[in-house]
Short mmCIF file of C-alpha atoms in Angstrom, two decimals:
data_model
loop_
_atom_site.label_atom_id
_atom_site.label_comp_id
_atom_site.label_asym_id
_atom_site.label_seq_id
_atom_site.Cartn_x
_atom_site.Cartn_y
_atom_site.Cartn_z
CA MET A 1 -6.97 -45.49 -8.03
CA ARG A 2 -9.74 -44.68 -5.55
CA LEU A 3 -7.48 -42.11 -3.83
CA LEU A 4 -6.56 -40.55 -7.17
CA LEU A 5 -10.22 -40.34 -8.18
CA SER A 6 -11.07 -38.69 -4.86
CA LEU A 7 -8.34 -36.13 -5.34
CA LEU A 8 -9.51 -35.35 -8.87
CA LEU A 9 -13.07 -34.89 -7.70
CA ALA A 10 -11.92 -32.66 -4.85
CA PHE A 11 -9.91 -30.42 -7.14
CA SER A 12 -12.70 -30.28 -9.71
CA SER A 13 -15.08 -28.99 -7.04
CA LEU A 14 -12.82 -26.12 -5.96
CA PRO A 15 -14.24 -22.67 -6.70
CA ALA A 16 -12.81 -20.76 -9.65
CA LEU A 17 -10.97 -18.09 -7.69
CA ALA A 18 -9.33 -16.33 -10.62
CA ALA A 19 -11.17 -16.57 -13.93
CA ALA A 20 -14.66 -15.37 -13.02
CA PRO A 21 -13.70 -12.38 -10.84
CA LEU A 22 -11.09 -11.19 -13.33
CA ASP A 23 -13.81 -11.08 -15.97
CA ARG A 24 -15.54 -8.46 -13.86
CA LEU A 25 -12.60 -6.07 -13.87
CA SER A 26 -12.46 -3.06 -16.18
CA VAL A 27 -9.29 -1.42 -17.50
CA PRO A 28 -8.80 1.33 -20.12
CA LYS A 29 -8.60 0.38 -23.79
CA GLY A 30 -5.36 -1.40 -24.63
CA PHE A 31 -4.75 -2.50 -21.04
CA HIS A 32 -5.00 -6.07 -19.78
CA ILE A 33 -5.08 -7.59 -16.30
CA ALA A 34 -4.12 -11.16 -15.46
CA LEU A 35 -3.46 -13.26 -12.41
CA TYR A 36 0.15 -13.21 -11.20
CA SER A 37 -0.58 -15.47 -8.21
CA ASP A 38 -3.63 -16.51 -6.19
CA GLN A 39 -1.56 -18.08 -3.39
CA VAL A 40 -0.86 -14.98 -1.29
CA PRO A 41 -3.37 -14.77 1.57
CA ASP A 42 -3.92 -11.26 2.96
CA ALA A 43 -1.49 -9.78 0.40
CA ARG A 44 -0.46 -6.22 1.23
CA GLU A 45 2.73 -4.26 0.45
CA ILE A 46 4.93 -5.35 -2.48
CA ALA A 47 8.69 -4.91 -2.83
CA LEU A 48 11.08 -5.99 -5.57
CA GLY A 49 14.38 -7.77 -5.07
CA ALA A 50 17.50 -7.19 -7.14
CA LYS A 51 17.10 -10.57 -8.85
CA GLY A 52 13.43 -10.19 -9.75
CA THR A 53 11.88 -11.69 -6.63
CA VAL A 54 8.52 -10.20 -5.70
CA PHE A 55 8.17 -9.90 -1.93
CA VAL A 56 4.71 -9.46 -0.39
CA GLY A 57 3.82 -8.68 3.20
CA SER A 58 0.50 -9.70 4.71
CA ASN A 59 -2.08 -8.35 7.09
CA ASP A 60 -3.69 -11.09 9.17
CA ALA A 61 -1.73 -14.06 7.80
CA GLY A 62 1.42 -13.17 9.76
CA LYS A 63 3.55 -14.30 6.83
CA VAL A 64 5.92 -12.79 4.29
CA TYR A 65 5.94 -14.29 0.80
CA ALA A 66 8.50 -14.51 -1.99
CA LEU A 67 7.08 -14.91 -5.51
CA THR A 68 9.25 -15.91 -8.46
CA ASP A 69 8.52 -16.02 -12.18
CA THR A 70 11.34 -18.26 -13.38
CA ASN A 71 10.32 -18.57 -17.03
CA GLY A 72 9.37 -14.94 -17.60
CA ASP A 73 5.78 -15.60 -18.69
CA GLY A 74 4.32 -12.99 -16.33
CA VAL A 75 2.98 -15.51 -13.83
CA ALA A 76 4.60 -16.49 -10.53
CA ASP A 77 5.35 -20.19 -10.77
CA LYS A 78 6.63 -20.49 -7.20
CA VAL A 79 5.39 -18.94 -3.96
CA ARG A 80 7.46 -19.40 -0.83
CA VAL A 81 6.76 -18.40 2.76
CA ILE A 82 10.00 -16.83 3.95
CA ALA A 83 8.80 -15.68 7.37
CA SER A 84 5.81 -16.57 9.55
CA GLY A 85 4.34 -15.99 12.98
CA LEU A 86 4.88 -12.23 12.76
CA GLN A 87 2.52 -9.53 14.00
CA LEU A 88 0.88 -7.82 11.01
CA PRO A 89 3.95 -7.93 8.73
CA VAL A 90 2.34 -5.60 6.20
CA GLY A 91 5.43 -3.65 5.14
CA VAL A 92 8.35 -4.95 3.09
CA ALA A 93 11.31 -2.98 1.75
CA PHE A 94 14.40 -4.27 -0.06
CA LYS A 95 17.90 -2.78 0.21
CA ASP A 96 21.38 -4.11 -0.59
CA GLY A 97 20.24 -7.74 -0.73
CA ASP A 98 18.28 -7.59 2.53
CA LEU A 99 14.52 -7.58 3.07
CA TYR A 100 13.16 -5.34 5.83
CA VAL A 101 9.76 -6.21 7.33
CA SER A 102 7.50 -4.15 9.59
CA ALA A 103 5.75 -5.94 12.47
CA VAL A 104 3.92 -3.24 14.48
CA SER A 105 6.50 -2.34 17.17
CA ARG A 106 9.41 -3.97 15.36
CA ILE A 107 11.36 -3.69 12.14
CA LEU A 108 13.01 -6.97 11.17
CA VAL A 109 15.49 -7.86 8.44
CA LEU A 110 16.14 -11.05 6.49
CA ARG A 111 19.76 -10.90 5.31
CA ASP A 112 20.85 -11.88 1.79
CA ILE A 113 17.35 -13.19 1.24
CA GLU A 114 17.37 -13.78 -2.53
CA ASN A 115 20.19 -16.30 -2.15
CA HIS A 116 18.24 -18.15 0.56
CA LEU A 117 14.65 -18.32 -0.62
CA ASP A 118 14.46 -22.08 0.04
CA ASP A 119 16.17 -21.80 3.43
CA PRO A 120 15.33 -18.28 4.62
CA PRO A 121 17.35 -16.83 7.48
CA LYS A 122 15.79 -16.08 10.83
CA PRO A 123 14.57 -12.47 10.97
CA VAL A 124 16.92 -10.18 12.89
CA VAL A 125 15.51 -7.28 14.91
CA VAL A 126 16.53 -3.87 13.56
CA THR A 127 14.47 -1.99 16.16
CA ASP A 128 11.76 -2.91 18.65
CA ARG A 129 11.08 0.61 19.93
CA LEU A 130 8.06 1.50 17.80
CA PRO A 131 4.64 1.86 19.50
CA THR A 132 2.85 -1.39 20.32
CA GLU A 133 -0.74 -0.33 19.52
CA THR A 134 -2.29 -2.36 16.71
CA HIS A 135 -4.93 0.28 15.87
CA HIS A 136 -3.29 1.73 12.74
CA GLY A 137 -0.19 -0.14 13.88
CA TRP A 138 0.51 -1.92 10.57
CA LYS A 139 3.16 -0.10 8.60
CA PHE A 140 3.98 0.45 4.92
CA ILE A 141 7.76 1.01 4.78
CA ALA A 142 10.18 2.12 2.08
CA PHE A 143 13.74 3.30 1.59
CA GLY A 144 14.08 6.83 0.29
CA PRO A 145 16.61 8.35 -2.12
CA ASP A 146 18.66 9.29 0.97
CA GLY A 147 19.11 5.61 1.85
CA LYS A 148 17.04 5.93 5.00
CA LEU A 149 14.07 3.75 5.98
CA TYR A 150 10.79 5.69 6.18
CA VAL A 151 8.22 4.41 8.67
CA PRO A 152 4.73 5.83 9.40
CA ILE A 153 3.35 5.77 12.92
CA GLY A 154 -0.44 6.03 12.71
CA ALA A 155 -2.79 7.51 15.28
CA PRO A 156 -3.85 4.79 17.76
CA CYS A 157 -7.53 5.70 17.35
CA ASN A 158 -10.17 6.92 14.94
CA ILE A 159 -9.95 10.47 16.26
CA CYS A 160 -7.84 11.66 19.19
CA ASP A 161 -4.91 13.92 19.95
CA PRO A 162 -2.14 11.40 19.21
CA GLY A 163 0.61 13.20 21.09
CA PRO A 164 4.25 13.37 19.97
CA ASP A 165 4.75 9.61 19.52
CA HIS A 166 2.00 8.98 16.96
CA GLY A 167 0.38 10.54 13.91
CA LYS A 168 3.58 11.11 11.99
CA LEU A 169 6.14 9.84 9.51
CA ILE A 170 9.69 9.14 10.66
CA ARG A 171 12.90 7.95 9.06
CA MET A 172 15.84 6.01 10.42
CA ASN A 173 19.12 4.51 9.30
CA ALA A 174 19.07 0.95 7.98
CA ASP A 175 20.50 -0.27 11.31
CA GLY A 176 17.62 1.29 13.26
CA SER A 177 19.55 4.29 14.56
CA GLY A 178 19.16 8.01 13.94
CA TRP A 179 15.39 8.46 14.18
CA GLN A 180 14.05 11.71 12.77
CA ASP A 181 10.53 13.09 12.41
CA VAL A 182 9.72 13.87 8.76
CA ALA A 183 6.13 15.16 8.97
CA ARG A 184 3.31 15.35 11.51
CA GLY A 185 -0.48 15.58 11.54
CA ILE A 186 -0.85 12.31 9.62
CA ARG A 187 -3.69 10.03 10.73
CA ASN A 188 -2.76 6.81 8.94
CA SER A 189 -0.55 6.66 5.86
CA VAL A 190 -0.22 3.23 4.26
CA GLY A 191 1.47 4.31 1.06
CA PHE A 192 4.16 6.74 -0.10
CA ASP A 193 6.75 7.25 -2.82
CA TRP A 194 9.22 9.82 -4.08
CA GLN A 195 8.52 11.87 -7.20
CA PRO A 196 11.11 11.33 -9.94
CA GLY A 197 13.13 14.47 -10.56
CA THR A 198 12.04 16.42 -7.47
CA HIS A 199 12.63 13.54 -5.00
CA ARG A 200 9.77 14.96 -2.94
CA LEU A 201 7.82 12.47 -0.89
CA TRP A 202 4.12 12.03 -1.65
CA PHE A 203 1.80 9.98 0.56
CA THR A 204 -1.77 8.85 0.98
CA ASP A 205 -3.58 9.46 4.26
CA ASN A 206 -6.85 7.94 5.44
CA GLY A 207 -9.45 10.38 6.75
CA ARG A 208 -11.26 9.83 10.03
CA ASP A 209 -14.51 7.90 10.37
CA MET A 210 -17.88 8.78 11.95
CA MET A 211 -18.39 12.17 10.28
CA GLY A 212 -20.89 10.83 7.75
CA ASP A 213 -20.79 9.16 4.36
CA ASP A 214 -19.10 12.00 2.54
CA MET A 215 -16.76 13.52 5.11
CA PRO A 216 -13.86 13.77 5.32
CA SER A 217 -11.97 12.83 2.18
CA ASP A 218 -8.86 10.67 2.07
CA GLU A 219 -5.86 12.71 1.01
CA LEU A 220 -2.95 12.69 -1.41
CA ASN A 221 -0.20 14.86 0.06
CA GLU A 222 3.19 16.21 -0.93
CA ILE A 223 5.94 17.02 1.57
CA VAL A 224 7.74 20.17 0.45
CA GLY A 225 9.74 20.96 3.59
CA PRO A 226 10.78 19.16 6.79
CA GLY A 227 8.49 19.16 9.79
CA GLU A 228 5.27 20.09 7.98
CA HIS A 229 1.96 19.44 9.75
CA PHE A 230 -0.90 18.01 7.67
CA GLY A 231 -3.73 18.80 10.06
CA TYR A 232 -4.78 15.69 11.98
CA PRO A 233 -6.66 15.74 14.34
CA TYR A 234 -7.51 19.44 14.06
CA CYS A 235 -8.28 19.93 10.37
CA HIS A 236 -9.45 17.34 7.83
CA GLN A 237 -9.05 17.40 4.03
CA GLY A 238 -7.47 20.84 4.28
CA ASP A 239 -10.68 22.78 4.82
CA THR A 240 -12.82 21.19 7.55
CA LEU A 241 -12.19 21.63 11.27
CA ASP A 242 -12.83 18.61 13.47
CA PRO A 243 -16.03 18.95 15.53
CA GLU A 244 -14.11 18.27 18.75
CA PHE A 245 -10.40 18.85 18.22
CA GLY A 246 -10.75 21.72 15.77
CA LYS A 247 -12.06 24.22 18.31
CA GLY A 248 -9.88 27.31 18.32
CA LYS A 249 -7.84 26.07 15.33
CA SER A 250 -7.57 27.27 11.73
CA CYS A 251 -7.08 25.07 8.68
CA ARG A 252 -4.81 27.78 7.26
CA ASP A 253 -2.17 26.66 9.77
CA TYR A 254 -1.80 23.23 8.19
CA VAL A 255 -0.72 21.84 4.82
CA PRO A 256 -3.75 21.07 2.61
CA PRO A 257 -3.83 17.96 0.41
CA VAL A 258 -2.81 18.14 -3.22
CA LEU A 259 -5.88 16.05 -4.03
CA LYS A 260 -8.99 14.91 -2.19
CA LEU A 261 -9.32 11.24 -3.12
CA GLY A 262 -12.87 10.74 -1.84
CA ALA A 263 -14.45 9.89 1.49
CA HIS A 264 -13.64 6.49 2.96
CA VAL A 265 -12.00 5.11 -0.21
CA ALA A 266 -9.16 3.84 2.04
CA ALA A 267 -6.28 4.87 -0.20
CA LEU A 268 -3.31 2.63 0.60
CA GLY A 269 -0.27 1.80 -1.52
CA MET A 270 0.88 4.28 -4.17
CA ARG A 271 3.79 4.45 -6.61
CA PHE A 272 4.99 6.81 -9.30
CA TYR A 273 4.96 5.19 -12.73
CA THR A 274 8.33 5.51 -14.48
CA GLY A 275 8.06 2.60 -16.91
CA LYS A 276 7.87 2.67 -20.70
CA GLN A 277 5.19 0.04 -21.37
CA PHE A 278 2.14 2.20 -20.59
CA PRO A 279 1.20 5.15 -22.84
CA THR A 280 3.30 8.28 -22.39
CA SER A 281 0.45 10.01 -20.54
CA TYR A 282 1.17 7.66 -17.61
CA LYS A 283 4.82 8.71 -17.32
CA GLY A 284 5.30 10.31 -13.92
CA ALA A 285 1.70 9.64 -12.86
CA ILE A 286 0.81 8.24 -9.45
CA ILE A 287 -0.98 4.91 -9.29
CA VAL A 288 -3.02 4.46 -6.09
CA ALA A 289 -4.66 1.35 -4.62
CA GLU A 290 -7.97 2.17 -2.97
CA HIS A 291 -8.86 -0.60 -0.53
CA GLY A 292 -12.50 0.41 -0.21
CA SER A 293 -14.87 1.66 2.47
CA TRP A 294 -16.09 -0.43 5.37
CA ASN A 295 -18.69 1.83 7.01
CA ARG A 296 -20.18 3.91 4.21
CA THR A 297 -23.87 3.51 3.28
CA LYS A 298 -22.84 3.06 -0.34
CA LYS A 299 -19.40 1.57 -0.90
CA SER A 300 -16.60 3.73 -2.26
CA GLY A 301 -13.09 2.86 -3.42
CA TYR A 302 -12.41 -0.78 -4.38
CA ARG A 303 -10.33 0.31 -7.38
CA VAL A 304 -6.91 1.32 -8.63
CA MET A 305 -6.64 4.96 -9.69
CA THR A 306 -4.28 7.04 -11.82
CA VAL A 307 -3.37 10.58 -10.75
CA ARG A 308 -1.69 12.52 -13.55
CA LEU A 309 0.41 15.50 -12.55
CA ASN A 310 1.97 18.58 -14.04
CA GLY A 311 4.66 19.23 -11.45
CA SER A 312 2.68 19.40 -8.22
CA ARG A 313 -0.62 20.17 -9.93
CA VAL A 314 -3.20 17.43 -10.51
CA VAL A 315 -4.28 17.15 -14.14
CA SER A 316 -6.62 14.15 -13.86
CA TYR A 317 -7.82 11.46 -11.48
CA GLU A 318 -9.31 8.42 -13.18
CA PRO A 319 -9.62 4.63 -12.84
CA LEU A 320 -6.96 2.21 -14.03
CA VAL A 321 -8.65 -0.93 -12.62
CA SER A 322 -12.23 -1.07 -11.35
CA GLY A 323 -14.81 -3.79 -10.77
CA PHE A 324 -13.64 -5.29 -7.47
CA GLU A 325 -17.11 -4.43 -6.17
CA GLN A 326 -20.50 -4.66 -7.87
CA ASP A 327 -23.97 -4.17 -6.44
CA GLU A 328 -22.50 -3.32 -3.04
CA LYS A 329 -20.70 -6.68 -2.85
CA ALA A 330 -16.91 -6.78 -2.95
CA TRP A 331 -14.82 -9.78 -3.96
CA GLY A 332 -11.47 -7.96 -3.99
CA ARG A 333 -9.71 -5.10 -2.18
CA PRO A 334 -6.61 -3.56 -3.78
CA ALA A 335 -3.87 -2.90 -1.22
CA ASP A 336 -0.69 -1.94 -3.07
CA VAL A 337 0.73 -1.32 -6.53
CA GLN A 338 4.26 -2.00 -7.75
CA PRO A 339 5.67 -1.28 -11.23
CA LEU A 340 7.96 -4.00 -12.61
CA PRO A 341 11.12 -3.40 -14.67
CA ASP A 342 9.28 -4.29 -17.89
CA GLY A 343 6.77 -1.48 -17.28
CA SER A 344 3.85 -3.66 -16.18
CA VAL A 345 2.31 -3.07 -12.73
CA LEU A 346 1.48 -5.54 -9.97
CA VAL A 347 -1.59 -5.05 -7.77
CA SER A 348 -2.02 -6.87 -4.45
CA ASP A 349 -5.47 -7.85 -3.19
CA ASP A 350 -5.74 -8.92 0.44
CA LEU A 351 -9.38 -10.02 0.23
CA ALA A 352 -8.87 -12.42 -2.68
CA GLY A 353 -5.36 -13.37 -1.51
CA SER A 354 -4.00 -12.58 -4.95
CA VAL A 355 -1.57 -10.47 -6.93
CA TYR A 356 -2.51 -9.28 -10.43
CA ARG A 357 -0.38 -7.95 -13.29
CA VAL A 358 -1.54 -5.02 -15.40
CA THR A 359 -0.02 -4.77 -18.88
CA TYR A 360 -0.52 -2.56 -21.90
CA LYS A 361 -0.59 -3.83 -25.46
CA PRO A 362 -2.80 -1.93 -27.89
#
């Protein structure tokens, strides 16, 4: 009895991790946000399995999680650790029953994972030839419409000439063979997706630091042709030459962003919305997780944004979820977004160690 009483007292004294912070969040009229799970430390990229499993990579936790909602109530009732001890396993991508995981210099795969959630297989190395630097070494990964695995290789610095092995986006076959460069001049992309209909790849890119509070902007980019160069380290935000590396260069020689997202907002995961639950104005829009600034005098980002498009032209850029930061104090940092088959959208938060679910019901 004494042990039971002690346990009850201990649990009653735990902080309310979910209810109070969620009350601070703002969403447009008719939208709702609820906790999907608060048991996912350092939650980063989200991927969906064929059987409804929600896979989540992590930043500093070194773990990969599998979340399941067995009764369909919109809340994960079981969270499993399916891999641990990995180096920054931020990226997760699902294909043909297998889960691919990025771990800085390696891509790993867990075979037939959804049939072995309680006894996960040992990760198998797909490739271990990626750069070993951890500065911008974490990787958002995804399979494209061509069946190939797309992998960004960030610049190993704030600002430098990254050389041919960094500052780019590559693709490879699922077995790790057939590497190809897709685009260059990319400082650090931690989110990309393919536009429905056009199948063109769009990606976020984080601008450099130490040029002041308001320079340069993070970018939303579209790849129109193979081998395009998006400016880094010579030209930032499509119109500003770098004080050091821009000498003798012209921004006209590089692809400008489709949209300037704002300085230091740290735009990470992004997905096109193709569901039917949200209003029709969201169909084909891009939803972007903005992780938030770390070195700006006044914080920026800390929100989830909607970018509406007409083809490749931006129509609007407005908040979907805000309130992760108030009075210059942040309790949450959105890292990725992932639409579910029912049209709702999951949002990962690595600061709160949580995943939220955004729904629409007027």
